[in-house]
Amino acid sequence: MKTGNLWDIFCRVIDNYGDIGVCWRLCAGLAERGERVRLWVDDASALNWMAPEGLPGVEVKPWSESTHASGLTVGNVLIEAFGCEIAPEFIAACAMNTCARGQKFIWINLEYLSAEPFVERCHGLPSPVMTGPGAGLTKYFYYPGFSAATGGLLREPGLLARQTRFNRADWLAQHHIEFKGERLISLFCYEPTALEALIEQLANDSQASRLLVTAGRATAAVNACLEHKNRLLRTWNGRSMLSFSYLPTITQVEYDHLLWACDLNFVRGEDSLVRALWAGKPFVWQIYSQHDDAHHTKLEAFLEVMKAPPSLRAFHRVWNGIQATNQTVLPALDLPVWQETALQARHQQAQLTDLVSQITDFVKINR
């Protein structure tokens, strides 16, 4: 049912897969609930493969056009994703339009996902704008999170039911992956220092593994690692216990299928972390590194929310370069224990209201 709201969502692309991925899922969730959405983005190229068919109700607009907002009909709701600093011309148009129609305008700063305690304290707080073109308006800070006191996680209706209908064998065949019963592991990463240690561990394991490597930085990192290993010792994988499948760029829907098909998922950033959680499979998260090491605290807070066992915590610390040693050695995989952790975390999060439902209610309450 349409609510009459027009949402303007602004996103500057820092990581093509992360920021734009979250914003597109938010747009899709709003459109599926009958809302009208405009996504203003400075680089929409990733959507060509992430969501090639687009969606009814979602219009993608170049960021540059927002600086000529005098001729635009601005929306009822403005979302500034991840502090992207919307063009002052657009803010001025919002303020002018709000005064002209005497209707309250909702301006939301959508923050990054975190499990840290400050999220509950800060979620939903208003911040009156005192200066600049938006003077007189109020900005609200909206924090996604893992508890009922936060803004929740992105989760479309019917996601878990869709997973129950997924056929792994069919999906692997469609992607020409020669599955022979080995352990399947997806790899979506930056350039972890422990990557070579992971490859070495899998090659020397008693169970055969196949690494399904995503396009882009993960593929480049694996290729560089293999080139180095082959220079040192070409027989490093002499028992052929480790094989590789390199994937093309895939849609958001197909990325879910990849996660569902695998026995272990390596994910990075924010969007793939949430999708891995909903997949209910063991996963390891490579958190976005910050120069002041603030990501260390953020990672520990997440592991605490997950009630991660010691083996999973130790693996995360080495994978993220937090537990420094002279020689990087990854702890052993403990997939049965990690599987139980993943299912319990998914069950816990599924009891909470999803982000899109919460944010639409938030707008209704504050208008």
PDB file of N, CA, C and O in Angstrom, residues 169-238:
ATOM      1  N   ALA A 169      22.658 -28.289  -5.788  1.00  0.00           N
ATOM      2  CA  ALA A 169      23.190 -29.018  -6.943  1.00  0.00           C
ATOM      3  C   ALA A 169      22.858 -28.301  -8.246  1.00  0.00           C
ATOM      4  O   ALA A 169      23.710 -28.179  -9.142  1.00  0.00           O
ATOM      5  N   ASP A 170      21.621 -27.832  -8.356  1.00  0.00           N
ATOM      6  CA  ASP A 170      21.218 -27.110  -9.567  1.00  0.00           C
ATOM      7  C   ASP A 170      22.016 -25.830  -9.736  1.00  0.00           C
ATOM      8  O   ASP A 170      22.454 -25.494 -10.845  1.00  0.00           O
ATOM      9  N   TRP A 171      22.217 -25.103  -8.626  1.00  0.00           N
ATOM     10  CA  TRP A 171      22.932 -23.830  -8.713  1.00  0.00           C
ATOM     11  C   TRP A 171      24.389 -24.060  -9.119  1.00  0.00           C
ATOM     12  O   TRP A 171      24.918 -23.340  -9.977  1.00  0.00           O
ATOM     13  N   LEU A 172      25.027 -25.043  -8.555  1.00  0.00           N
ATOM     14  CA  LEU A 172      26.411 -25.332  -8.900  1.00  0.00           C
ATOM     15  C   LEU A 172      26.532 -25.729 -10.372  1.00  0.00           C
ATOM     16  O   LEU A 172      27.463 -25.309 -11.071  1.00  0.00           O
ATOM     17  N   ALA A 173      25.584 -26.514 -10.845  1.00  0.00           N
ATOM     18  CA  ALA A 173      25.607 -26.924 -12.248  1.00  0.00           C
ATOM     19  C   ALA A 173      25.412 -25.730 -13.176  1.00  0.00           C
ATOM     20  O   ALA A 173      26.085 -25.619 -14.208  1.00  0.00           O
ATOM     21  N   GLN A 174      24.515 -24.824 -12.805  1.00  0.00           N
ATOM     22  CA  GLN A 174      24.278 -23.639 -13.624  1.00  0.00           C
ATOM     23  C   GLN A 174      25.531 -22.784 -13.754  1.00  0.00           C
ATOM     24  O   GLN A 174      25.742 -22.120 -14.769  1.00  0.00           O
ATOM     25  N   HIS A 175      26.364 -22.809 -12.723  1.00  0.00           N
ATOM     26  CA  HIS A 175      27.585 -21.998 -12.736  1.00  0.00           C
ATOM     27  C   HIS A 175      28.818 -22.815 -13.148  1.00  0.00           C
ATOM     28  O   HIS A 175      29.946 -22.344 -12.980  1.00  0.00           O
ATOM     29  N   HIS A 176      28.573 -24.020 -13.671  1.00  0.00           N
ATOM     30  CA  HIS A 176      29.645 -24.869 -14.210  1.00  0.00           C
ATOM     31  C   HIS A 176      30.737 -25.141 -13.173  1.00  0.00           C
ATOM     32  O   HIS A 176      31.927 -25.164 -13.486  1.00  0.00           O
ATOM     33  N   ILE A 177      30.299 -25.346 -11.932  1.00  0.00           N
ATOM     34  CA  ILE A 177      31.225 -25.689 -10.847  1.00  0.00           C
ATOM     35  C   ILE A 177      31.215 -27.197 -10.678  1.00  0.00           C
ATOM     36  O   ILE A 177      30.181 -27.791 -10.371  1.00  0.00           O
ATOM     37  N   GLU A 178      32.355 -27.813 -10.919  1.00  0.00           N
ATOM     38  CA  GLU A 178      32.458 -29.274 -10.885  1.00  0.00           C
ATOM     39  C   GLU A 178      32.554 -29.765  -9.443  1.00  0.00           C
ATOM     40  O   GLU A 178      33.638 -29.978  -8.902  1.00  0.00           O
ATOM     41  N   PHE A 179      31.401 -29.938  -8.854  1.00  0.00           N
ATOM     42  CA  PHE A 179      31.330 -30.348  -7.447  1.00  0.00           C
ATOM     43  C   PHE A 179      31.468 -31.859  -7.333  1.00  0.00           C
ATOM     44  O   PHE A 179      30.736 -32.618  -7.962  1.00  0.00           O
ATOM     45  N   LYS A 180      32.414 -32.301  -6.508  1.00  0.00           N
ATOM     46  CA  LYS A 180      32.664 -33.728  -6.316  1.00  0.00           C
ATOM     47  C   LYS A 180      32.569 -34.112  -4.842  1.00  0.00           C
ATOM     48  O   LYS A 180      33.237 -35.041  -4.385  1.00  0.00           O
ATOM     49  N   GLY A 181      31.769 -33.354  -4.104  1.00  0.00           N
ATOM     50  CA  GLY A 181      31.564 -33.665  -2.700  1.00  0.00           C
ATOM     51  C   GLY A 181      32.541 -32.997  -1.759  1.00  0.00           C
ATOM     52  O   GLY A 181      32.512 -33.240  -0.546  1.00  0.00           O
ATOM     53  N   GLU A 182      33.431 -32.132  -2.305  1.00  0.00           N
ATOM     54  CA  GLU A 182      34.399 -31.472  -1.448  1.00  0.00           C
ATOM     55  C   GLU A 182      33.730 -30.362  -0.628  1.00  0.00           C
ATOM     56  O   GLU A 182      32.601 -29.969  -0.894  1.00  0.00           O
ATOM     57  N   ARG A 183      34.430 -29.877   0.363  1.00  0.00           N
ATOM     58  CA  ARG A 183      33.958 -28.752   1.175  1.00  0.00           C
ATOM     59  C   ARG A 183      33.997 -27.487   0.311  1.00  0.00           C
ATOM     60  O   ARG A 183      35.013 -27.168  -0.307  1.00  0.00           O
ATOM     61  N   LEU A 184      32.884 -26.758   0.276  1.00  0.00           N
ATOM     62  CA  LEU A 184      32.799 -25.552  -0.534  1.00  0.00           C
ATOM     63  C   LEU A 184      32.961 -24.321   0.360  1.00  0.00           C
ATOM     64  O   LEU A 184      32.293 -24.197   1.391  1.00  0.00           O
ATOM     65  N   ILE A 185      33.844 -23.426  -0.060  1.00  0.00           N
ATOM     66  CA  ILE A 185      34.156 -22.225   0.730  1.00  0.00           C
ATOM     67  C   ILE A 185      34.115 -21.016  -0.191  1.00  0.00           C
ATOM     68  O   ILE A 185      34.816 -20.968  -1.204  1.00  0.00           O
ATOM     69  N   SER A 186      33.278 -20.040   0.133  1.00  0.00           N
ATOM     70  CA  SER A 186      33.252 -18.813  -0.663  1.00  0.00           C
ATOM     71  C   SER A 186      34.247 -17.817  -0.086  1.00  0.00           C
ATOM     72  O   SER A 186      34.448 -17.751   1.132  1.00  0.00           O
ATOM     73  N   LEU A 187      34.854 -17.035  -0.974  1.00  0.00           N
ATOM     74  CA  LEU A 187      35.852 -16.053  -0.552  1.00  0.00           C
ATOM     75  C   LEU A 187      35.520 -14.695  -1.142  1.00  0.00           C
ATOM     76  O   LEU A 187      35.622 -14.475  -2.344  1.00  0.00           O
ATOM     77  N   PHE A 188      35.086 -13.788  -0.291  1.00  0.00           N
ATOM     78  CA  PHE A 188      34.847 -12.387  -0.651  1.00  0.00           C
ATOM     79  C   PHE A 188      35.658 -11.579   0.359  1.00  0.00           C
ATOM     80  O   PHE A 188      35.320 -11.525   1.538  1.00  0.00           O
ATOM     81  N   CYS A 189      36.762 -10.980  -0.076  1.00  0.00           N
ATOM     82  CA  CYS A 189      37.694 -10.388   0.880  1.00  0.00           C
ATOM     83  C   CYS A 189      38.388  -9.184   0.265  1.00  0.00           C
ATOM     84  O   CYS A 189      38.230  -8.877  -0.916  1.00  0.00           O
ATOM     85  N   TYR A 190      39.160  -8.490   1.110  1.00  0.00           N
ATOM     86  CA  TYR A 190      40.080  -7.454   0.637  1.00  0.00           C
ATOM     87  C   TYR A 190      41.399  -8.176   0.320  1.00  0.00           C
ATOM     88  O   TYR A 190      41.430  -9.037  -0.534  1.00  0.00           O
ATOM     89  N   GLU A 191      42.452  -7.865   1.032  1.00  0.00           N
ATOM     90  CA  GLU A 191      43.733  -8.556   0.861  1.00  0.00           C
ATOM     91  C   GLU A 191      44.251  -8.980   2.229  1.00  0.00           C
ATOM     92  O   GLU A 191      45.195  -8.394   2.754  1.00  0.00           O
ATOM     93  N   PRO A 192      43.643  -9.970   2.837  1.00  0.00           N
ATOM     94  CA  PRO A 192      44.042 -10.364   4.198  1.00  0.00           C
ATOM     95  C   PRO A 192      45.462 -10.921   4.230  1.00  0.00           C
ATOM     96  O   PRO A 192      45.857 -11.695   3.353  1.00  0.00           O
ATOM     97  N   THR A 193      46.207 -10.522   5.231  1.00  0.00           N
ATOM     98  CA  THR A 193      47.573 -11.037   5.364  1.00  0.00           C
ATOM     99  C   THR A 193      47.585 -12.540   5.615  1.00  0.00           C
ATOM    100  O   THR A 193      48.591 -13.202   5.355  1.00  0.00           O
ATOM    101  N   ALA A 194      46.485 -13.067   6.106  1.00  0.00           N
ATOM    102  CA  ALA A 194      46.417 -14.500   6.424  1.00  0.00           C
ATOM    103  C   ALA A 194      45.914 -15.334   5.255  1.00  0.00           C
ATOM    104  O   ALA A 194      45.678 -16.539   5.418  1.00  0.00           O
ATOM    105  N   LEU A 195      45.751 -14.736   4.079  1.00  0.00           N
ATOM    106  CA  LEU A 195      45.215 -15.493   2.944  1.00  0.00           C
ATOM    107  C   LEU A 195      46.119 -16.663   2.571  1.00  0.00           C
ATOM    108  O   LEU A 195      45.650 -17.778   2.323  1.00  0.00           O
ATOM    109  N   GLU A 196      47.426 -16.421   2.524  1.00  0.00           N
ATOM    110  CA  GLU A 196      48.339 -17.505   2.166  1.00  0.00           C
ATOM    111  C   GLU A 196      48.293 -18.617   3.212  1.00  0.00           C
ATOM    112  O   GLU A 196      48.375 -19.801   2.870  1.00  0.00           O
ATOM    113  N   ALA A 197      48.136 -18.239   4.472  1.00  0.00           N
ATOM    114  CA  ALA A 197      48.023 -19.250   5.539  1.00  0.00           C
ATOM    115  C   ALA A 197      46.760 -20.081   5.355  1.00  0.00           C
ATOM    116  O   ALA A 197      46.767 -21.302   5.603  1.00  0.00           O
ATOM    117  N   LEU A 198      45.651 -19.446   4.920  1.00  0.00           N
ATOM    118  CA  LEU A 198      44.417 -20.182   4.676  1.00  0.00           C
ATOM    119  C   LEU A 198      44.609 -21.181   3.533  1.00  0.00           C
ATOM    120  O   LEU A 198      44.212 -22.348   3.642  1.00  0.00           O
ATOM    121  N   ILE A 199      45.200 -20.718   2.445  1.00  0.00           N
ATOM    122  CA  ILE A 199      45.417 -21.601   1.291  1.00  0.00           C
ATOM    123  C   ILE A 199      46.319 -22.769   1.681  1.00  0.00           C
ATOM    124  O   ILE A 199      46.064 -23.925   1.314  1.00  0.00           O
ATOM    125  N   GLU A 200      47.341 -22.486   2.450  1.00  0.00           N
ATOM    126  CA  GLU A 200      48.245 -23.543   2.914  1.00  0.00           C
ATOM    127  C   GLU A 200      47.511 -24.532   3.801  1.00  0.00           C
ATOM    128  O   GLU A 200      47.683 -25.759   3.673  1.00  0.00           O
ATOM    129  N   GLN A 201      46.676 -24.012   4.692  1.00  0.00           N
ATOM    130  CA  GLN A 201      45.933 -24.887   5.600  1.00  0.00           C
ATOM    131  C   GLN A 201      44.995 -25.801   4.829  1.00  0.00           C
ATOM    132  O   GLN A 201      44.920 -27.005   5.098  1.00  0.00           O
ATOM    133  N   LEU A 202      44.276 -25.261   3.861  1.00  0.00           N
ATOM    134  CA  LEU A 202      43.319 -26.050   3.092  1.00  0.00           C
ATOM    135  C   LEU A 202      44.031 -27.085   2.220  1.00  0.00           C
ATOM    136  O   LEU A 202      43.547 -28.214   2.056  1.00  0.00           O
ATOM    137  N   ALA A 203      45.180 -26.716   1.664  1.00  0.00           N
ATOM    138  CA  ALA A 203      45.926 -27.644   0.809  1.00  0.00           C
ATOM    139  C   ALA A 203      46.473 -28.823   1.595  1.00  0.00           C
ATOM    140  O   ALA A 203      46.667 -29.915   1.033  1.00  0.00           O
ATOM    141  N   ASN A 204      46.699 -28.643   2.886  1.00  0.00           N
ATOM    142  CA  ASN A 204      47.276 -29.696   3.711  1.00  0.00           C
ATOM    143  C   ASN A 204      46.248 -30.404   4.587  1.00  0.00           C
ATOM    144  O   ASN A 204      46.607 -31.245   5.416  1.00  0.00           O
ATOM    145  N   ASP A 205      44.991 -30.070   4.404  1.00  0.00           N
ATOM    146  CA  ASP A 205      43.939 -30.674   5.211  1.00  0.00           C
ATOM    147  C   ASP A 205      43.642 -32.089   4.722  1.00  0.00           C
ATOM    148  O   ASP A 205      43.954 -32.455   3.590  1.00  0.00           O
ATOM    149  N   SER A 206      43.003 -32.848   5.580  1.00  0.00           N
ATOM    150  CA  SER A 206      42.628 -34.216   5.200  1.00  0.00           C
ATOM    151  C   SER A 206      41.341 -34.241   4.389  1.00  0.00           C
ATOM    152  O   SER A 206      41.008 -35.250   3.773  1.00  0.00           O
ATOM    153  N   GLN A 207      40.601 -33.130   4.401  1.00  0.00           N
ATOM    154  CA  GLN A 207      39.361 -33.028   3.630  1.00  0.00           C
ATOM    155  C   GLN A 207      39.578 -32.099   2.444  1.00  0.00           C
ATOM    156  O   GLN A 207      40.118 -31.005   2.582  1.00  0.00           O
ATOM    157  N   ALA A 208      39.146 -32.526   1.274  1.00  0.00           N
ATOM    158  CA  ALA A 208      39.286 -31.702   0.077  1.00  0.00           C
ATOM    159  C   ALA A 208      38.372 -30.484   0.153  1.00  0.00           C
ATOM    160  O   ALA A 208      37.267 -30.550   0.695  1.00  0.00           O
ATOM    161  N   SER A 209      38.857 -29.370  -0.381  1.00  0.00           N
ATOM    162  CA  SER A 209      38.090 -28.121  -0.369  1.00  0.00           C
ATOM    163  C   SER A 209      38.127 -27.483  -1.751  1.00  0.00           C
ATOM    164  O   SER A 209      39.089 -27.634  -2.499  1.00  0.00           O
ATOM    165  N   ARG A 210      37.064 -26.763  -2.059  1.00  0.00           N
ATOM    166  CA  ARG A 210      37.030 -25.941  -3.269  1.00  0.00           C
ATOM    167  C   ARG A 210      36.740 -24.508  -2.846  1.00  0.00           C
ATOM    168  O   ARG A 210      35.751 -24.243  -2.159  1.00  0.00           O
ATOM    169  N   LEU A 211      37.615 -23.592  -3.255  1.00  0.00           N
ATOM    170  CA  LEU A 211      37.465 -22.182  -2.930  1.00  0.00           C
ATOM    171  C   LEU A 211      36.725 -21.496  -4.079  1.00  0.00           C
ATOM    172  O   LEU A 211      37.204 -21.491  -5.220  1.00  0.00           O
ATOM    173  N   LEU A 212      35.552 -20.961  -3.797  1.00  0.00           N
ATOM    174  CA  LEU A 212      34.770 -20.223  -4.793  1.00  0.00           C
ATOM    175  C   LEU A 212      35.111 -18.744  -4.612  1.00  0.00           C
ATOM    176  O   LEU A 212      34.669 -18.102  -3.655  1.00  0.00           O
ATOM    177  N   VAL A 213      35.894 -18.215  -5.525  1.00  0.00           N
ATOM    178  CA  VAL A 213      36.494 -16.889  -5.372  1.00  0.00           C
ATOM    179  C   VAL A 213      35.676 -15.857  -6.133  1.00  0.00           C
ATOM    180  O   VAL A 213      35.440 -16.001  -7.339  1.00  0.00           O
ATOM    181  N   THR A 214      35.245 -14.810  -5.432  1.00  0.00           N
ATOM    182  CA  THR A 214      34.448 -13.770  -6.072  1.00  0.00           C
ATOM    183  C   THR A 214      35.324 -12.868  -6.934  1.00  0.00           C
ATOM    184  O   THR A 214      36.538 -12.780  -6.753  1.00  0.00           O
ATOM    185  N   ALA A 215      34.670 -12.180  -7.859  1.00  0.00           N
ATOM    186  CA  ALA A 215      35.384 -11.315  -8.789  1.00  0.00           C
ATOM    187  C   ALA A 215      35.951 -10.094  -8.068  1.00  0.00           C
ATOM    188  O   ALA A 215      35.489  -9.705  -6.996  1.00  0.00           O
ATOM    189  N   GLY A 216      36.967  -9.480  -8.672  1.00  0.00           N
ATOM    190  CA  GLY A 216      37.531  -8.244  -8.142  1.00  0.00           C
ATOM    191  C   GLY A 216      38.721  -8.473  -7.241  1.00  0.00           C
ATOM    192  O   GLY A 216      39.632  -9.245  -7.568  1.00  0.00           O
ATOM    193  N   ARG A 217      38.705  -7.836  -6.087  1.00  0.00           N
ATOM    194  CA  ARG A 217      39.866  -7.844  -5.206  1.00  0.00           C
ATOM    195  C   ARG A 217      40.186  -9.237  -4.670  1.00  0.00           C
ATOM    196  O   ARG A 217      41.355  -9.577  -4.466  1.00  0.00           O
ATOM    197  N   ALA A 218      39.166 -10.049  -4.441  1.00  0.00           N
ATOM    198  CA  ALA A 218      39.424 -11.402  -3.940  1.00  0.00           C
ATOM    199  C   ALA A 218      40.181 -12.226  -4.978  1.00  0.00           C
ATOM    200  O   ALA A 218      41.148 -12.921  -4.650  1.00  0.00           O
ATOM    201  N   THR A 219      39.753 -12.147  -6.224  1.00  0.00           N
ATOM    202  CA  THR A 219      40.444 -12.874  -7.288  1.00  0.00           C
ATOM    203  C   THR A 219      41.881 -12.390  -7.431  1.00  0.00           C
ATOM    204  O   THR A 219      42.820 -13.197  -7.555  1.00  0.00           O
ATOM    205  N   ALA A 220      42.068 -11.071  -7.420  1.00  0.00           N
ATOM    206  CA  ALA A 220      43.423 -10.520  -7.545  1.00  0.00           C
ATOM    207  C   ALA A 220      44.305 -10.975  -6.384  1.00  0.00           C
ATOM    208  O   ALA A 220      45.486 -11.314  -6.580  1.00  0.00           O
ATOM    209  N   ALA A 221      43.746 -10.994  -5.172  1.00  0.00           N
ATOM    210  CA  ALA A 221      44.522 -11.398  -3.999  1.00  0.00           C
ATOM    211  C   ALA A 221      44.912 -12.872  -4.078  1.00  0.00           C
ATOM    212  O   ALA A 221      46.053 -13.249  -3.760  1.00  0.00           O
ATOM    213  N   VAL A 222      43.988 -13.723  -4.507  1.00  0.00           N
ATOM    214  CA  VAL A 222      44.290 -15.155  -4.626  1.00  0.00           C
ATOM    215  C   VAL A 222      45.336 -15.386  -5.707  1.00  0.00           C
ATOM    216  O   VAL A 222      46.289 -16.157  -5.514  1.00  0.00           O
ATOM    217  N   ASN A 223      45.189 -14.733  -6.838  1.00  0.00           N
ATOM    218  CA  ASN A 223      46.162 -14.906  -7.921  1.00  0.00           C
ATOM    219  C   ASN A 223      47.572 -14.499  -7.491  1.00  0.00           C
ATOM    220  O   ASN A 223      48.559 -15.173  -7.806  1.00  0.00           O
ATOM    221  N   ALA A 224      47.661 -13.381  -6.765  1.00  0.00           N
ATOM    222  CA  ALA A 224      48.967 -12.924  -6.281  1.00  0.00           C
ATOM    223  C   ALA A 224      49.558 -13.926  -5.302  1.00  0.00           C
ATOM    224  O   ALA A 224      50.771 -14.216  -5.326  1.00  0.00           O
ATOM    225  N   CYS A 225      48.702 -14.475  -4.452  1.00  0.00           N
ATOM    226  CA  CYS A 225      49.159 -15.451  -3.463  1.00  0.00           C
ATOM    227  C   CYS A 225      49.642 -16.733  -4.144  1.00  0.00           C
ATOM    228  O   CYS A 225      50.705 -17.276  -3.804  1.00  0.00           O
ATOM    229  N   LEU A 226      48.892 -17.209  -5.125  1.00  0.00           N
ATOM    230  CA  LEU A 226      49.274 -18.438  -5.818  1.00  0.00           C
ATOM    231  C   LEU A 226      50.547 -18.249  -6.628  1.00  0.00           C
ATOM    232  O   LEU A 226      51.387 -19.165  -6.709  1.00  0.00           O
ATOM    233  N   GLU A 227      50.689 -17.079  -7.213  1.00  0.00           N
ATOM    234  CA  GLU A 227      51.921 -16.797  -7.958  1.00  0.00           C
ATOM    235  C   GLU A 227      53.134 -16.876  -7.037  1.00  0.00           C
ATOM    236  O   GLU A 227      54.176 -17.446  -7.389  1.00  0.00           O
ATOM    237  N   HIS A 228      52.984 -16.325  -5.838  1.00  0.00           N
ATOM    238  CA  HIS A 228      54.075 -16.366  -4.866  1.00  0.00           C
ATOM    239  C   HIS A 228      54.374 -17.797  -4.432  1.00  0.00           C
ATOM    240  O   HIS A 228      55.537 -18.226  -4.377  1.00  0.00           O
ATOM    241  N   LYS A 229      53.328 -18.572  -4.143  1.00  0.00           N
ATOM    242  CA  LYS A 229      53.527 -19.946  -3.692  1.00  0.00           C
ATOM    243  C   LYS A 229      54.154 -20.797  -4.795  1.00  0.00           C
ATOM    244  O   LYS A 229      55.003 -21.642  -4.532  1.00  0.00           O
ATOM    245  N   ASN A 230      53.732 -20.592  -6.036  1.00  0.00           N
ATOM    246  CA  ASN A 230      54.284 -21.376  -7.144  1.00  0.00           C
ATOM    247  C   ASN A 230      55.760 -21.061  -7.394  1.00  0.00           C
ATOM    248  O   ASN A 230      56.524 -21.935  -7.819  1.00  0.00           O
ATOM    249  N   ARG A 231      56.152 -19.824  -7.123  1.00  0.00           N
ATOM    250  CA  ARG A 231      57.565 -19.463  -7.274  1.00  0.00           C
ATOM    251  C   ARG A 231      58.415 -20.184  -6.220  1.00  0.00           C
ATOM    252  O   ARG A 231      59.546 -20.600  -6.496  1.00  0.00           O
ATOM    253  N   LEU A 232      57.853 -20.303  -5.012  1.00  0.00           N
ATOM    254  CA  LEU A 232      58.611 -20.925  -3.926  1.00  0.00           C
ATOM    255  C   LEU A 232      58.668 -22.442  -4.053  1.00  0.00           C
ATOM    256  O   LEU A 232      59.719 -23.055  -3.862  1.00  0.00           O
ATOM    257  N   LEU A 233      57.504 -23.045  -4.362  1.00  0.00           N
ATOM    258  CA  LEU A 233      57.440 -24.504  -4.425  1.00  0.00           C
ATOM    259  C   LEU A 233      56.219 -24.896  -5.258  1.00  0.00           C
ATOM    260  O   LEU A 233      55.079 -24.804  -4.791  1.00  0.00           O
ATOM    261  N   ARG A 234      56.448 -25.354  -6.448  1.00  0.00           N
ATOM    262  CA  ARG A 234      55.339 -25.637  -7.361  1.00  0.00           C
ATOM    263  C   ARG A 234      54.507 -26.836  -6.900  1.00  0.00           C
ATOM    264  O   ARG A 234      53.368 -27.016  -7.346  1.00  0.00           O
ATOM    265  N   THR A 235      55.027 -27.646  -6.019  1.00  0.00           N
ATOM    266  CA  THR A 235      54.294 -28.835  -5.565  1.00  0.00           C
ATOM    267  C   THR A 235      53.571 -28.599  -4.241  1.00  0.00           C
ATOM    268  O   THR A 235      53.233 -29.556  -3.536  1.00  0.00           O
ATOM    269  N   TRP A 236      53.330 -27.336  -3.878  1.00  0.00           N
ATOM    270  CA  TRP A 236      52.708 -27.030  -2.586  1.00  0.00           C
ATOM    271  C   TRP A 236      51.319 -27.666  -2.448  1.00  0.00           C
ATOM    272  O   TRP A 236      50.866 -27.952  -1.346  1.00  0.00           O
ATOM    273  N   ASN A 237      50.629 -27.891  -3.558  1.00  0.00           N
ATOM    274  CA  ASN A 237      49.295 -28.518  -3.529  1.00  0.00           C
ATOM    275  C   ASN A 237      49.380 -29.898  -4.171  1.00  0.00           C
ATOM    276  O   ASN A 237      48.503 -30.313  -4.926  1.00  0.00           O
ATOM    277  N   GLY A 238      50.456 -30.621  -3.826  1.00  0.00           N
ATOM    278  CA  GLY A 238      50.757 -31.885  -4.493  1.00  0.00           C
ATOM    279  C   GLY A 238      49.670 -32.935  -4.378  1.00  0.00           C
ATOM    280  O   GLY A 238      49.501 -33.758  -5.275  1.00  0.00           O
TER     281      GLY A 238
END
